[in-house]
mmCIF file of C-alpha atoms and ligand atoms in Angstrom:
data_model
loop_
_atom_site.group_PDB
_atom_site.id
_atom_site.type_symbol
_atom_site.label_atom_id
_atom_site.label_comp_id
_atom_site.label_asym_id
_atom_site.label_seq_id
_atom_site.Cartn_x
_atom_site.Cartn_y
_atom_site.Cartn_z
ATOM 1 C CA MET A 1 -7.433 18.186 -13.959
ATOM 2 C CA THR A 2 -6.696 21.018 -11.507
ATOM 3 C CA GLY A 3 -6.578 21.159 -7.677
ATOM 4 C CA THR A 4 -5.395 18.289 -5.563
ATOM 5 C CA VAL A 5 -4.937 15.142 -7.545
ATOM 6 C CA LEU A 6 -3.562 11.693 -6.846
ATOM 7 C CA THR A 7 -2.481 9.862 -9.904
ATOM 8 C CA ILE A 8 -2.727 6.084 -9.472
ATOM 9 C CA SER A 9 -3.267 2.946 -11.624
ATOM 10 C CA SER A 10 -5.127 -0.242 -11.247
ATOM 11 C CA LYS A 11 -6.836 -0.649 -7.837
ATOM 12 C CA ASN A 12 -6.619 -4.410 -8.331
ATOM 13 C CA TYR A 13 -2.943 -4.649 -9.042
ATOM 14 C CA SER A 14 -1.104 -1.543 -7.969
ATOM 15 C CA SER A 15 0.153 -1.961 -4.393
ATOM 16 C CA TRP A 16 1.971 1.411 -4.382
ATOM 17 C CA SER A 17 -1.205 3.186 -5.566
ATOM 18 C CA LEU A 18 -3.038 1.606 -2.615
ATOM 19 C CA ARG A 19 -0.411 2.804 -0.167
ATOM 20 C CA GLY A 20 -0.423 6.434 -1.421
ATOM 21 C CA TRP A 21 -4.172 6.497 -1.655
ATOM 22 C CA LEU A 22 -4.573 5.137 1.936
ATOM 23 C CA MET A 23 -2.156 7.691 3.237
ATOM 24 C CA CYS A 24 -4.101 10.521 1.639
ATOM 25 C CA LYS A 25 -7.425 9.183 2.880
ATOM 26 C CA MET A 26 -5.942 8.712 6.417
ATOM 27 C CA ALA A 27 -4.694 12.297 6.291
ATOM 28 C CA GLY A 28 -8.177 13.525 5.421
ATOM 29 C CA LEU A 29 -6.875 15.180 2.275
ATOM 30 C CA GLU A 30 -9.612 16.086 -0.314
ATOM 31 C CA PHE A 31 -8.385 14.958 -3.636
ATOM 32 C CA ALA A 32 -9.464 13.786 -7.050
ATOM 33 C CA GLU A 33 -8.203 10.507 -8.450
ATOM 34 C CA GLU A 34 -6.572 10.347 -11.769
ATOM 35 C CA VAL A 35 -6.435 6.762 -12.854
ATOM 36 C CA VAL A 36 -3.909 5.937 -15.493
ATOM 37 C CA PRO A 37 -4.461 2.425 -16.980
ATOM 38 C CA VAL A 38 -1.191 0.668 -17.631
ATOM 39 C CA ASP A 39 -2.448 -1.741 -20.263
ATOM 40 C CA ASP A 40 -2.047 0.666 -23.052
ATOM 41 C CA PRO A 41 1.504 1.792 -23.924
ATOM 42 C CA ALA A 42 0.160 5.225 -24.959
ATOM 43 C CA ASN A 43 -0.677 5.826 -21.370
ATOM 44 C CA ARG A 44 2.968 5.627 -20.414
ATOM 45 C CA ALA A 45 3.421 8.977 -22.306
ATOM 46 C CA GLU A 46 0.603 10.406 -20.418
ATOM 47 C CA LEU A 47 1.989 9.203 -17.119
ATOM 48 C CA ALA A 48 5.333 10.686 -17.953
ATOM 49 C CA LEU A 49 3.749 14.086 -18.008
ATOM 50 C CA LEU A 50 2.032 13.437 -14.606
ATOM 51 C CA SER A 51 4.744 11.671 -12.673
ATOM 52 C CA PRO A 52 8.413 12.380 -13.261
ATOM 53 C CA SER A 53 9.343 8.754 -12.320
ATOM 54 C CA ILE A 54 6.671 7.388 -14.654
ATOM 55 C CA LEU A 55 5.508 5.635 -11.628
ATOM 56 C CA VAL A 56 2.422 5.823 -9.451
ATOM 57 C CA PRO A 57 1.283 7.171 -7.032
ATOM 58 C CA CYS A 58 2.009 10.804 -7.730
ATOM 59 C CA LEU A 59 0.322 13.561 -5.620
ATOM 60 C CA THR A 60 -0.266 16.988 -7.040
ATOM 61 C CA HIS A 61 -1.180 19.548 -4.307
ATOM 62 C CA ALA A 62 -0.918 23.313 -4.299
ATOM 63 C CA GLY A 63 1.006 23.217 -7.536
ATOM 64 C CA ILE A 64 3.598 20.855 -5.949
ATOM 65 C CA ARG A 65 4.174 17.343 -7.316
ATOM 66 C CA VAL A 66 5.211 14.571 -4.984
ATOM 67 C CA TRP A 67 6.051 11.195 -6.353
ATOM 68 C CA ASP A 68 7.254 8.161 -4.448
ATOM 69 C CA THR A 69 5.037 6.849 -1.685
ATOM 70 C CA LEU A 70 7.308 7.661 1.322
ATOM 71 C CA ALA A 71 7.780 11.181 0.017
ATOM 72 C CA ILE A 72 3.887 11.482 -0.270
ATOM 73 C CA GLY A 73 3.680 10.311 3.342
ATOM 74 C CA GLU A 74 6.313 12.881 4.573
ATOM 75 C CA TYR A 75 4.558 15.594 2.574
ATOM 76 C CA LEU A 76 1.252 14.810 4.164
ATOM 77 C CA LEU A 77 2.905 14.954 7.555
ATOM 78 C CA GLU A 78 3.921 18.524 6.712
ATOM 79 C CA ILE A 79 0.542 19.700 5.475
ATOM 80 C CA LYS A 80 -1.582 17.708 7.978
ATOM 81 C CA PRO A 81 0.563 17.602 11.156
ATOM 82 C CA GLU A 82 -2.486 17.270 13.311
ATOM 83 C CA VAL A 83 -3.699 14.000 11.838
ATOM 84 C CA GLY A 84 -1.103 11.658 13.431
ATOM 85 C CA LEU A 85 0.116 9.751 10.355
ATOM 86 C CA LEU A 86 3.097 9.051 12.579
ATOM 87 C CA PRO A 87 2.782 8.080 16.269
ATOM 88 C CA ALA A 88 3.385 10.679 18.962
ATOM 89 C CA GLY A 89 6.582 9.761 20.692
ATOM 90 C CA ARG A 90 9.935 10.240 19.036
ATOM 91 C CA GLY A 91 10.935 6.638 19.675
ATOM 92 C CA ASP A 92 7.719 5.340 18.138
ATOM 93 C CA ARG A 93 8.038 7.809 15.170
ATOM 94 C CA ALA A 94 11.572 6.462 14.542
ATOM 95 C CA ARG A 95 10.253 2.868 14.678
ATOM 96 C CA CYS A 96 7.380 3.628 12.516
ATOM 97 C CA ARG A 97 9.540 5.309 9.895
ATOM 98 C CA SER A 98 11.913 2.355 10.095
ATOM 99 C CA ILE A 99 9.265 -0.255 9.372
ATOM 100 C CA CYS A 100 7.855 1.943 6.642
ATOM 101 C CA GLY A 101 11.233 2.175 5.031
ATOM 102 C CA GLU A 102 11.832 -1.574 5.420
ATOM 103 C CA MET A 103 8.691 -2.160 3.456
ATOM 104 C CA HIS A 104 9.532 0.498 0.909
ATOM 105 C CA SER A 105 12.991 -0.832 0.175
ATOM 106 C CA GLY A 106 12.686 -4.463 1.090
ATOM 107 C CA SER A 107 10.500 -7.656 0.859
ATOM 108 C CA GLY A 108 11.465 -8.007 -2.837
ATOM 109 C CA ASN A 109 10.921 -11.810 -2.705
ATOM 110 C CA LEU A 110 7.464 -11.424 -1.353
ATOM 111 C CA ARG A 111 6.548 -8.758 -3.846
ATOM 112 C CA SER A 112 7.715 -10.767 -6.890
ATOM 113 C CA ALA A 113 6.409 -14.166 -5.778
ATOM 114 C CA LEU A 114 3.067 -12.920 -4.426
ATOM 115 C CA PRO A 115 1.968 -9.982 -6.557
ATOM 116 C CA MET A 116 -1.042 -7.967 -5.323
ATOM 117 C CA ASN A 117 -4.201 -9.148 -7.101
ATOM 118 C CA LEU A 118 -7.313 -8.354 -5.089
ATOM 119 C CA LYS A 119 -9.606 -10.427 -7.421
ATOM 120 C CA ALA A 120 -7.628 -13.606 -7.196
ATOM 121 C CA ARG A 121 -7.745 -16.331 -4.622
ATOM 122 C CA HIS A 122 -5.223 -19.113 -4.615
ATOM 123 C CA PRO A 123 -6.037 -21.482 -1.821
ATOM 124 C CA GLY A 124 -3.161 -23.561 -0.459
ATOM 125 C CA SER A 125 -0.505 -21.702 -2.449
ATOM 126 C CA LYS A 126 3.049 -22.906 -2.005
ATOM 127 C CA VAL A 127 5.351 -20.195 -0.690
ATOM 128 C CA TRP A 128 9.011 -20.580 -1.702
ATOM 129 C CA SER A 129 11.709 -20.009 0.955
ATOM 130 C CA GLY A 130 12.819 -16.619 -0.160
ATOM 131 C CA ALA A 131 9.321 -15.282 0.113
ATOM 132 C CA GLN A 132 8.792 -17.111 3.366
ATOM 133 C CA ALA A 133 11.737 -15.258 4.877
ATOM 134 C CA ASP A 134 10.040 -11.987 4.001
ATOM 135 C CA ILE A 135 6.770 -13.133 5.514
ATOM 136 C CA ASP A 136 8.555 -14.239 8.735
ATOM 137 C CA ARG A 137 10.207 -10.801 8.908
ATOM 138 C CA ILE A 138 6.973 -8.964 8.404
ATOM 139 C CA THR A 139 5.053 -11.003 10.875
ATOM 140 C CA ALA A 140 7.795 -10.518 13.416
ATOM 141 C CA ILE A 141 7.488 -6.771 12.911
ATOM 142 C CA TRP A 142 3.708 -6.977 13.329
ATOM 143 C CA HIS A 143 4.085 -8.999 16.583
ATOM 144 C CA ASP A 144 6.633 -6.514 18.054
ATOM 145 C CA CYS A 145 4.480 -3.547 17.262
ATOM 146 C CA LEU A 146 1.156 -5.075 18.292
ATOM 147 C CA ALA A 147 2.713 -6.222 21.630
ATOM 148 C CA ALA A 148 4.413 -2.870 22.261
ATOM 149 C CA HIS A 149 1.153 -0.957 21.836
ATOM 150 C CA ASP A 150 -1.354 -3.564 22.866
ATOM 151 C CA GLY A 151 -2.875 -3.139 19.295
ATOM 152 C CA PRO A 152 -5.253 -2.871 17.667
ATOM 153 C CA TYR A 153 -2.979 -1.289 15.078
ATOM 154 C CA LEU A 154 0.736 -1.330 14.886
ATOM 155 C CA PHE A 155 1.175 1.855 16.849
ATOM 156 C CA GLY A 156 -2.150 1.765 18.689
ATOM 157 C CA ALA A 157 -4.159 4.033 16.368
ATOM 158 C CA PRO A 158 -3.709 3.739 12.566
ATOM 159 C CA THR A 159 -0.569 5.449 11.108
ATOM 160 C CA MET A 160 1.204 5.417 7.789
ATOM 161 C CA ALA A 161 2.627 1.939 8.731
ATOM 162 C CA GLU A 162 -0.938 0.534 8.152
ATOM 163 C CA ALA A 163 -0.831 2.058 4.678
ATOM 164 C CA MET A 164 2.509 0.606 3.921
ATOM 165 C CA TYR A 165 1.559 -2.926 5.060
ATOM 166 C CA ALA A 166 -2.034 -2.993 3.772
ATOM 167 C CA PRO A 167 -1.009 -4.431 0.411
ATOM 168 C CA VAL A 168 0.846 -7.202 2.257
ATOM 169 C CA VAL A 169 -2.373 -7.995 4.012
ATOM 170 C CA THR A 170 -4.163 -8.485 0.670
ATOM 171 C CA ARG A 171 -1.420 -10.673 -0.612
ATOM 172 C CA PHE A 172 -1.598 -12.911 2.523
ATOM 173 C CA LEU A 173 -5.371 -13.304 1.759
ATOM 174 C CA THR A 174 -4.898 -13.804 -1.946
ATOM 175 C CA TYR A 175 -2.235 -16.408 -1.551
ATOM 176 C CA ASP A 176 -3.773 -18.106 1.563
ATOM 177 C CA VAL A 177 -0.568 -17.526 3.630
ATOM 178 C CA ARG A 178 -0.787 -19.239 6.938
ATOM 179 C CA LEU A 179 -0.680 -16.927 9.898
ATOM 180 C CA ASP A 180 -0.981 -17.229 13.577
ATOM 181 C CA ALA A 181 -4.048 -15.820 15.379
ATOM 182 C CA ALA A 182 -2.581 -12.423 16.113
ATOM 183 C CA CYS A 183 -1.526 -11.673 12.540
ATOM 184 C CA ALA A 184 -4.699 -13.098 11.147
ATOM 185 C CA ALA A 185 -6.713 -10.891 13.411
ATOM 186 C CA TYR A 186 -4.553 -7.835 12.300
ATOM 187 C CA CYS A 187 -5.254 -8.717 8.628
ATOM 188 C CA GLU A 188 -8.924 -8.831 9.391
ATOM 189 C CA ARG A 189 -8.764 -5.431 11.083
ATOM 190 C CA ILE A 190 -7.067 -3.889 8.072
ATOM 191 C CA MET A 191 -9.513 -5.371 5.625
ATOM 192 C CA ALA A 192 -12.352 -3.884 7.809
ATOM 193 C CA LEU A 193 -11.090 -0.271 7.609
ATOM 194 C CA PRO A 194 -13.648 1.749 5.705
ATOM 195 C CA GLU A 195 -10.970 2.960 3.340
ATOM 196 C CA MET A 196 -9.931 -0.575 2.419
ATOM 197 C CA ILE A 197 -13.519 -1.606 1.910
ATOM 198 C CA GLU A 198 -13.921 1.364 -0.529
ATOM 199 C CA TRP A 199 -10.698 0.510 -2.316
ATOM 200 C CA CYS A 200 -11.434 -3.219 -2.614
ATOM 201 C CA ARG A 201 -14.963 -2.626 -3.893
ATOM 202 C CA ALA A 202 -13.535 -0.398 -6.664
ATOM 203 C CA ALA A 203 -10.903 -2.956 -7.448
ATOM 204 C CA LEU A 204 -13.401 -5.722 -7.852
ATOM 205 C CA ALA A 205 -15.412 -3.434 -10.239
ATOM 206 C CA GLU A 206 -12.370 -2.947 -12.478
ATOM 207 C CA PRO A 207 -12.486 -4.703 -15.960
ATOM 208 C CA ASP A 208 -11.244 -8.213 -16.265
ATOM 209 C CA GLU A 209 -7.710 -9.217 -15.095
ATOM 210 C CA LEU A 210 -4.842 -8.607 -17.409
ATOM 211 C CA GLU A 211 -2.702 -11.738 -17.470
ATOM 212 C CA GLU A 212 0.469 -9.822 -18.130
ATOM 213 C CA LEU A 213 0.004 -7.880 -14.935
ATOM 214 C CA ASP A 214 -0.038 -10.930 -12.901
ATOM 215 C CA MET A 215 3.462 -10.228 -11.769
ATOM 216 C CA GLU A 216 5.497 -7.789 -9.681
ATOM 217 C CA PHE A 217 3.667 -4.502 -10.072
HETATM 218 N N1 LIG B 1 9.081 3.394 -4.954
HETATM 219 C C1 LIG B 1 7.943 3.759 -5.613
HETATM 220 C C2 LIG B 1 7.393 2.569 -6.408
HETATM 221 C C3 LIG B 1 6.214 2.985 -7.300
HETATM 222 C C4 LIG B 1 5.925 1.835 -8.372
HETATM 223 O O1 LIG B 1 6.673 0.908 -8.563
HETATM 224 N N2 LIG B 1 4.738 1.949 -8.896
HETATM 225 C C5 LIG B 1 4.319 0.981 -9.882
HETATM 226 C C6 LIG B 1 2.826 0.571 -9.604
HETATM 227 S S1 LIG B 1 2.634 -0.358 -8.166
HETATM 228 C C7 LIG B 1 4.184 1.750 -11.259
HETATM 229 O O2 LIG B 1 3.950 2.843 -11.306
HETATM 230 N N3 LIG B 1 4.377 1.002 -12.358
HETATM 231 C C8 LIG B 1 4.099 1.665 -13.623
HETATM 232 C C9 LIG B 1 4.568 0.901 -14.795
HETATM 233 O O3 LIG B 1 5.323 -0.068 -14.568
HETATM 234 O O4 LIG B 1 4.224 1.268 -15.850
HETATM 235 C C10 LIG B 1 7.010 4.442 -4.700
HETATM 236 O O5 LIG B 1 7.285 4.245 -3.467
HETATM 237 O O6 LIG B 1 6.092 5.096 -5.021
#
């Protein structure tokens, strides 16, 4: 495949693929998707050729390969500075980068206890205390940002923060996490984004769930 390509994996399970894909869509980048299924070990060899980290997402643009979601976000900022993937003011940009970084390197308990699975619904799920601490931190971030900018998104208009937190939104829905009105409304807003509708539709159309992937992924 030539031209601009985003290598991703399952739309049902791969939260990092969703983040990278949303960023590219939000930036208005024209790209082809290369979906590398992860259920076949042979695909790991193929993935190794496409993404040096053997992880997805990986963006190939103008002969340049960018792997790692935050690096893709920063690259998009360089090639599409006019799009506003980060908010306008320096302070808000710093805050946006900080909460994106916090998602990128943190919330490990949430990620392992509540793996992304768009097809699944677990009403009344019990959330253990480690994951609850991550949920409390994330909802505190959302409250601060929504209050500071009067919504409707974390920095007023959508930014890369929405892409970073979108998979968390889907987890809250999958695992029936109890949220207050402001956070529940924010989740609804994210799920109503046209890009999210497109992604979720494709995820639901994927072949049946793979039990072994019902874990941190
Ligand atoms: N820090 C990386 C994380 C990427 C990552 O963990 N990707 C997972 C999918 S969500 C992956 O590629 N897994 C492939 C595998 O385990 O074979 C990023 O920001 O892109």
